[in-house]
Amino acid sequence: MPRLVLERPGAVRISDIPGLTFDAERVEPVVGDAKTSSAEDDADVFYLIIHGLNSHKANPNVRALSVGLATRGKRCVAFDLPGHGACDKEKGDVRGIFKGKEAALDRARRALRSVGAKKVVVCGSSMGGALAVYCANELRSEEEFEIVRVVLINPLVKMKKAFPQAVLGALWALSRVTPWLEVSPRPTDKIDAVDENDRPDFDDEAQEQCDADELTWKKGVSLRTAVELYDLTRHNAGEKEVECGLVKLSFHVPILLVTGGRDDVVPPGEAIDRARLAVSAGGKAEHVKFERAGHSLTLQSRREEFFDLVAN
C-alpha cells in the first residue's frame, strides 16, 4: 500500500493557528488549484477534526484525513485535545491525562472562532466520535455556529465495563489524587489473524508511520482519562435510548456513521444500533461499513474511498 500522504505542497496548505493556548492547525486547499476546487456552497464550511485517544492533530492517521479532505476541496481545523500532543502551552495540561468533555468543547469552540468559521462539519474518530456527538449538540444549541453535518468514525458509544454509580464516584475521587495511574493498556488496532485468508484490511506500513510519531502517547490509559470517558459516554447515552445524544442530534443534523467490520477496539454494534434507532425515530442517519477494516479507517487499502465518503 502507498504511504500515508501527510502533505501536498502546492495543492494543500498547512498552517498553525496562532493565539491559542493549545496546538491547532488549519489544512486547506490552495486557492486556484484545479484538483482541489470545491463547490461554491462548501466555500464557507470548515471540517472540525476531533482525534481519538492517545493521538493528536498531526498524528499521521489524523493528518492524512485532513490532507485527504483538503485534496477534495475541504477546509479543516484540527486541534489537540487536553492531555494530547505536546501539552507545552497551557498550564496544567499534562500528557496522557484527558480532563473531560467540557475542556474539549472549549478548545473546539476557540479553534473554530480563531479561523472565523460559521458553518461546521464535525468529524470525530473513536473517542473523538463521542466528543463529536457532545460538541455538535452543545455548539448547535449555542447557535454561534451552524452545524451542517456530523461524521462519526467508529465512535465510542459505550464503555466495555459497567460500574455502579457509587464505584464511579469513588474512582472519580481517586482520579483527582492519582490521575496518572495506568488502568488499562494502550489500545491497538492491529489484529493478528492466524489464518491469512482471515486477515483484516490493515496497512502495517501506515501503522509504522503512526508509531514513529514522537507526540503520540505510547503508554496506557490513565485513571483520570478513563473516568472522563465514562462521564462522556454516560452523558451521551441519556436517561433513555431515544434521548441519547446521537438520536437527539439526528433530528437536527444529518449524521454519517462509518464503521470497520473488524473493529475490536470499539465494537461497532452499539453505534449501529443508535443509528438505526435514530432512523426509526425519524432522524437523519446513514451507516456505511468497510467490512474488512479495523478501528482506524485511514489504515486500510480503501482509505481514498473512505476520504471520498467523508468529503461527500
mmCIF file of C-alpha atoms in Angstrom, residues 2-236:
data_model
loop_
_atom_site.group_PDB
_atom_site.id
_atom_site.type_symbol
_atom_site.label_atom_id
_atom_site.label_comp_id
_atom_site.label_asym_id
_atom_site.label_seq_id
_atom_site.Cartn_x
_atom_site.Cartn_y
_atom_site.Cartn_z
ATOM 1 C CA PRO A 2 1.191 3.590 -0.572
ATOM 2 C CA ARG A 3 2.361 5.542 2.463
ATOM 3 C CA LEU A 4 0.005 7.974 4.167
ATOM 4 C CA VAL A 5 0.071 11.345 2.409
ATOM 5 C CA LEU A 6 0.810 13.931 5.092
ATOM 6 C CA GLU A 7 1.355 16.956 2.856
ATOM 7 C CA ARG A 8 0.813 18.072 -0.733
ATOM 8 C CA PRO A 9 2.959 21.145 -1.380
ATOM 9 C CA GLY A 10 1.399 23.427 -3.968
ATOM 10 C CA ALA A 11 -2.024 21.848 -3.559
ATOM 11 C CA VAL A 12 -2.674 21.795 0.198
ATOM 12 C CA ARG A 13 -1.684 24.497 2.679
ATOM 13 C CA ILE A 14 -0.996 23.530 6.309
ATOM 14 C CA SER A 15 -0.590 26.317 8.847
ATOM 15 C CA ASP A 16 -0.519 26.580 12.629
ATOM 16 C CA ILE A 17 -3.327 28.601 14.200
ATOM 17 C CA PRO A 18 -1.782 31.347 16.354
ATOM 18 C CA GLY A 19 -3.066 32.888 19.561
ATOM 19 C CA LEU A 20 -4.298 29.711 21.259
ATOM 20 C CA THR A 21 -3.115 28.009 24.448
ATOM 21 C CA PHE A 22 -3.061 24.632 22.694
ATOM 22 C CA ASP A 23 -1.801 23.384 19.341
ATOM 23 C CA ALA A 24 -4.183 23.652 16.399
ATOM 24 C CA GLU A 25 -3.806 23.804 12.636
ATOM 25 C CA ARG A 26 -5.804 24.521 9.512
ATOM 26 C CA VAL A 27 -5.418 22.324 6.473
ATOM 27 C CA GLU A 28 -6.978 23.667 3.297
ATOM 28 C CA PRO A 29 -6.744 23.581 -0.482
ATOM 29 C CA VAL A 30 -4.525 26.120 -2.185
ATOM 30 C CA VAL A 31 -6.814 28.615 -3.907
ATOM 31 C CA GLY A 32 -6.880 28.120 -7.643
ATOM 32 C CA ASP A 33 -5.629 24.554 -7.661
ATOM 33 C CA ALA A 34 -7.873 22.761 -10.127
ATOM 34 C CA LYS A 35 -7.556 19.430 -8.368
ATOM 35 C CA THR A 36 -8.777 20.806 -5.066
ATOM 36 C CA SER A 37 -11.530 23.176 -6.163
ATOM 37 C CA SER A 38 -14.691 22.826 -4.104
ATOM 38 C CA ALA A 39 -18.302 23.582 -4.789
ATOM 39 C CA GLU A 40 -19.315 27.172 -4.066
ATOM 40 C CA ASP A 41 -21.788 26.127 -1.393
ATOM 41 C CA ASP A 42 -18.920 24.473 0.528
ATOM 42 C CA ALA A 43 -16.655 27.514 0.409
ATOM 43 C CA ASP A 44 -17.526 28.748 3.904
ATOM 44 C CA VAL A 45 -17.656 25.331 5.597
ATOM 45 C CA PHE A 46 -14.919 24.089 7.932
ATOM 46 C CA TYR A 47 -14.420 20.463 8.924
ATOM 47 C CA LEU A 48 -13.674 20.234 12.651
ATOM 48 C CA ILE A 49 -11.434 17.188 13.066
ATOM 49 C CA ILE A 50 -11.516 15.626 16.554
ATOM 50 C CA HIS A 51 -8.868 12.953 17.038
ATOM 51 C CA GLY A 52 -9.047 9.855 19.191
ATOM 52 C CA LEU A 53 -7.371 8.647 22.359
ATOM 53 C CA ASN A 54 -3.541 8.953 22.538
ATOM 54 C CA SER A 55 -3.407 10.759 19.187
ATOM 55 C CA HIS A 56 -3.060 14.454 18.290
ATOM 56 C CA LYS A 57 -3.861 16.867 15.464
ATOM 57 C CA ALA A 58 -0.791 15.988 13.357
ATOM 58 C CA ASN A 59 -0.550 12.275 14.064
ATOM 59 C CA PRO A 60 -0.134 10.637 10.613
ATOM 60 C CA ASN A 61 -3.507 8.944 10.982
ATOM 61 C CA VAL A 62 -5.248 12.278 11.644
ATOM 62 C CA ARG A 63 -3.185 14.440 9.298
ATOM 63 C CA ALA A 64 -3.791 12.027 6.403
ATOM 64 C CA LEU A 65 -7.544 12.550 6.839
ATOM 65 C CA SER A 66 -7.156 16.347 6.910
ATOM 66 C CA VAL A 67 -4.947 16.310 3.806
ATOM 67 C CA GLY A 68 -7.294 13.869 2.071
ATOM 68 C CA LEU A 69 -10.234 16.199 2.713
ATOM 69 C CA ALA A 70 -8.262 19.291 1.633
ATOM 70 C CA THR A 71 -7.324 17.481 -1.562
ATOM 71 C CA ARG A 72 -11.053 17.176 -2.153
ATOM 72 C CA GLY A 73 -11.615 20.896 -1.628
ATOM 73 C CA LYS A 74 -12.489 20.937 2.075
ATOM 74 C CA ARG A 75 -11.095 23.244 4.738
ATOM 75 C CA CYS A 76 -10.154 21.562 8.002
ATOM 76 C CA VAL A 77 -9.414 22.660 11.552
ATOM 77 C CA ALA A 78 -7.677 20.113 13.782
ATOM 78 C CA PHE A 79 -6.638 20.644 17.389
ATOM 79 C CA ASP A 80 -5.024 18.751 20.251
ATOM 80 C CA LEU A 81 -7.384 17.520 22.926
ATOM 81 C CA PRO A 82 -6.363 18.160 26.553
ATOM 82 C CA GLY A 83 -3.619 15.725 27.583
ATOM 83 C CA HIS A 84 -2.643 15.044 23.980
ATOM 84 C CA GLY A 85 0.174 16.289 21.764
ATOM 85 C CA ALA A 86 2.992 18.411 23.167
ATOM 86 C CA CYS A 87 0.975 19.912 26.069
ATOM 87 C CA ASP A 88 3.512 22.747 26.344
ATOM 88 C CA LYS A 89 1.290 25.822 26.033
ATOM 89 C CA GLU A 90 -1.452 25.606 28.637
ATOM 90 C CA LYS A 91 -0.741 25.489 32.374
ATOM 91 C CA GLY A 92 -1.905 22.233 33.902
ATOM 92 C CA ASP A 93 -2.085 20.404 30.557
ATOM 93 C CA VAL A 94 -0.343 17.069 31.219
ATOM 94 C CA ARG A 95 0.364 14.447 28.583
ATOM 95 C CA GLY A 96 -1.717 11.305 28.989
ATOM 96 C CA ILE A 97 -4.362 12.929 31.201
ATOM 97 C CA PHE A 98 -7.602 13.893 29.445
ATOM 98 C CA LYS A 99 -9.519 16.414 31.549
ATOM 99 C CA GLY A 100 -13.000 15.975 30.209
ATOM 100 C CA LYS A 101 -15.635 16.856 27.669
ATOM 101 C CA GLU A 102 -16.077 20.469 28.787
ATOM 102 C CA ALA A 103 -12.380 21.226 28.258
ATOM 103 C CA ALA A 104 -12.524 19.591 24.826
ATOM 104 C CA LEU A 105 -15.593 21.636 23.885
ATOM 105 C CA ASP A 106 -13.851 24.829 24.954
ATOM 106 C CA ARG A 107 -10.911 24.057 22.680
ATOM 107 C CA ALA A 108 -13.186 23.175 19.757
ATOM 108 C CA ARG A 109 -15.075 26.429 20.182
ATOM 109 C CA ARG A 110 -11.906 28.534 20.365
ATOM 110 C CA ALA A 111 -10.317 26.794 17.380
ATOM 111 C CA LEU A 112 -13.393 27.476 15.238
ATOM 112 C CA ARG A 113 -13.553 31.111 16.333
ATOM 113 C CA SER A 114 -9.875 31.581 15.510
ATOM 114 C CA VAL A 115 -10.467 30.777 11.829
ATOM 115 C CA GLY A 116 -13.748 32.666 11.576
ATOM 116 C CA ALA A 117 -15.820 29.541 10.961
ATOM 117 C CA LYS A 118 -19.581 29.920 10.552
ATOM 118 C CA LYS A 119 -20.652 26.570 9.109
ATOM 119 C CA VAL A 120 -19.125 23.395 10.509
ATOM 120 C CA VAL A 121 -18.969 19.694 9.737
ATOM 121 C CA VAL A 122 -17.976 17.934 12.963
ATOM 122 C CA CYS A 123 -15.873 14.856 12.278
ATOM 123 C CA GLY A 124 -14.614 12.627 15.075
ATOM 124 C CA SER A 125 -12.992 9.210 15.379
ATOM 125 C CA SER A 126 -13.224 6.772 18.304
ATOM 126 C CA MET A 127 -13.123 8.884 21.495
ATOM 127 C CA GLY A 128 -13.269 11.834 19.106
ATOM 128 C CA GLY A 129 -16.524 10.393 17.780
ATOM 129 C CA ALA A 130 -18.066 10.507 21.244
ATOM 130 C CA LEU A 131 -16.783 14.065 21.590
ATOM 131 C CA ALA A 132 -18.178 14.912 18.151
ATOM 132 C CA VAL A 133 -21.679 13.982 19.341
ATOM 133 C CA TYR A 134 -21.262 16.003 22.526
ATOM 134 C CA CYS A 135 -19.660 19.039 20.863
ATOM 135 C CA ALA A 136 -22.131 19.105 17.971
ATOM 136 C CA ASN A 137 -25.101 19.069 20.342
ATOM 137 C CA GLU A 138 -23.610 21.805 22.519
ATOM 138 C CA LEU A 139 -22.417 24.026 19.656
ATOM 139 C CA ARG A 140 -25.757 23.696 17.876
ATOM 140 C CA SER A 141 -27.645 24.800 20.979
ATOM 141 C CA GLU A 142 -25.335 27.808 21.411
ATOM 142 C CA GLU A 143 -26.202 28.942 17.849
ATOM 143 C CA GLU A 144 -22.806 30.566 17.253
ATOM 144 C CA PHE A 145 -22.004 28.054 14.519
ATOM 145 C CA GLU A 146 -24.253 26.270 12.063
ATOM 146 C CA ILE A 147 -23.618 22.541 12.332
ATOM 147 C CA VAL A 148 -24.342 21.239 8.839
ATOM 148 C CA ARG A 149 -23.278 17.597 9.214
ATOM 149 C CA VAL A 150 -21.665 15.169 11.655
ATOM 150 C CA VAL A 151 -19.346 12.320 10.671
ATOM 151 C CA LEU A 152 -18.738 9.605 13.262
ATOM 152 C CA ILE A 153 -15.872 7.193 12.570
ATOM 153 C CA ASN A 154 -16.019 4.082 14.759
ATOM 154 C CA PRO A 155 -17.270 6.262 17.633
ATOM 155 C CA LEU A 156 -17.035 5.276 21.286
ATOM 156 C CA VAL A 157 -20.638 4.869 22.424
ATOM 157 C CA LYS A 158 -20.392 2.630 25.473
ATOM 158 C CA MET A 159 -17.538 1.569 27.757
ATOM 159 C CA LYS A 160 -16.799 -2.159 27.759
ATOM 160 C CA LYS A 161 -17.123 -2.447 31.545
ATOM 161 C CA ALA A 162 -20.059 -1.121 33.558
ATOM 162 C CA PHE A 163 -19.703 0.151 37.143
ATOM 163 C CA PRO A 164 -22.317 1.162 39.717
ATOM 164 C CA GLN A 165 -22.609 4.886 40.345
ATOM 165 C CA ALA A 166 -21.047 4.528 43.801
ATOM 166 C CA VAL A 167 -17.965 2.861 42.340
ATOM 167 C CA LEU A 168 -17.657 5.539 39.666
ATOM 168 C CA GLY A 169 -17.886 8.185 42.371
ATOM 169 C CA ALA A 170 -15.038 6.581 44.275
ATOM 170 C CA LEU A 171 -12.954 6.292 41.102
ATOM 171 C CA TRP A 172 -13.654 9.940 40.325
ATOM 172 C CA ALA A 173 -12.327 10.979 43.733
ATOM 173 C CA LEU A 174 -9.270 8.747 43.354
ATOM 174 C CA SER A 175 -8.595 10.151 39.882
ATOM 175 C CA ARG A 176 -8.135 13.609 41.405
ATOM 176 C CA VAL A 177 -5.438 12.260 43.723
ATOM 177 C CA THR A 178 -3.622 9.903 41.319
ATOM 178 C CA PRO A 179 -4.767 10.980 37.847
ATOM 179 C CA TRP A 180 -1.769 9.374 36.120
ATOM 180 C CA LEU A 181 -2.422 5.852 37.484
ATOM 181 C CA GLU A 182 -2.467 3.467 34.497
ATOM 182 C CA VAL A 183 -5.648 1.370 34.467
ATOM 183 C CA SER A 184 -5.544 -0.297 31.045
ATOM 184 C CA PRO A 185 -3.005 -0.885 28.256
ATOM 185 C CA ARG A 186 -2.788 1.284 25.190
ATOM 186 C CA PRO A 187 -5.462 0.241 22.649
ATOM 187 C CA THR A 188 -4.106 -1.179 19.406
ATOM 188 C CA ASP A 189 -5.876 -1.510 16.069
ATOM 189 C CA LYS A 190 -3.754 -4.321 14.715
ATOM 190 C CA ILE A 191 -5.330 -7.774 14.621
ATOM 191 C CA ASP A 192 -3.050 -10.797 14.269
ATOM 192 C CA ALA A 193 -5.065 -13.327 12.275
ATOM 193 C CA VAL A 194 -3.951 -16.962 12.429
ATOM 194 C CA ASP A 195 -5.485 -17.705 9.037
ATOM 195 C CA GLU A 196 -4.025 -15.486 6.300
ATOM 196 C CA ASN A 197 -7.373 -15.607 4.476
ATOM 197 C CA ASP A 198 -8.992 -14.153 7.581
ATOM 198 C CA ARG A 199 -6.554 -11.243 7.788
ATOM 199 C CA PRO A 200 -8.263 -7.837 8.115
ATOM 200 C CA ASP A 201 -7.559 -4.995 5.708
ATOM 201 C CA PHE A 202 -4.764 -3.320 7.645
ATOM 202 C CA ASP A 203 -1.842 -1.181 6.491
ATOM 203 C CA ASP A 204 1.201 -2.209 8.542
ATOM 204 C CA GLU A 205 3.449 0.429 6.960
ATOM 205 C CA ALA A 206 0.980 3.205 7.769
ATOM 206 C CA GLN A 207 0.846 1.933 11.351
ATOM 207 C CA GLU A 208 4.646 2.183 11.460
ATOM 208 C CA GLN A 209 4.330 5.827 10.376
ATOM 209 C CA CYS A 210 1.986 6.447 13.310
ATOM 210 C CA ASP A 211 4.176 4.532 15.766
ATOM 211 C CA ALA A 212 7.208 6.603 14.734
ATOM 212 C CA ASP A 213 5.406 9.821 15.638
ATOM 213 C CA GLU A 214 7.025 11.258 18.765
ATOM 214 C CA LEU A 215 3.969 13.060 20.122
ATOM 215 C CA THR A 216 1.648 10.054 20.031
ATOM 216 C CA TRP A 217 1.087 8.777 23.573
ATOM 217 C CA LYS A 218 2.613 5.301 23.793
ATOM 218 C CA LYS A 219 1.633 4.430 27.378
ATOM 219 C CA GLY A 220 -1.623 3.038 28.742
ATOM 220 C CA VAL A 221 -4.864 4.771 29.708
ATOM 221 C CA SER A 222 -4.711 6.886 32.870
ATOM 222 C CA LEU A 223 -7.337 6.719 35.607
ATOM 223 C CA ARG A 224 -8.387 10.349 35.036
ATOM 224 C CA THR A 225 -8.824 9.705 31.322
ATOM 225 C CA ALA A 226 -10.875 6.563 31.938
ATOM 226 C CA VAL A 227 -13.171 8.324 34.421
ATOM 227 C CA GLU A 228 -13.713 11.198 31.995
ATOM 228 C CA LEU A 229 -14.563 8.745 29.214
ATOM 229 C CA TYR A 230 -17.180 7.136 31.451
ATOM 230 C CA ASP A 231 -18.626 10.583 32.097
ATOM 231 C CA LEU A 232 -18.662 11.389 28.372
ATOM 232 C CA THR A 233 -20.364 8.172 27.295
ATOM 233 C CA ARG A 234 -22.908 8.322 30.132
ATOM 234 C CA HIS A 235 -23.740 11.911 29.213
ATOM 235 C CA ASN A 236 -24.222 10.990 25.558
#
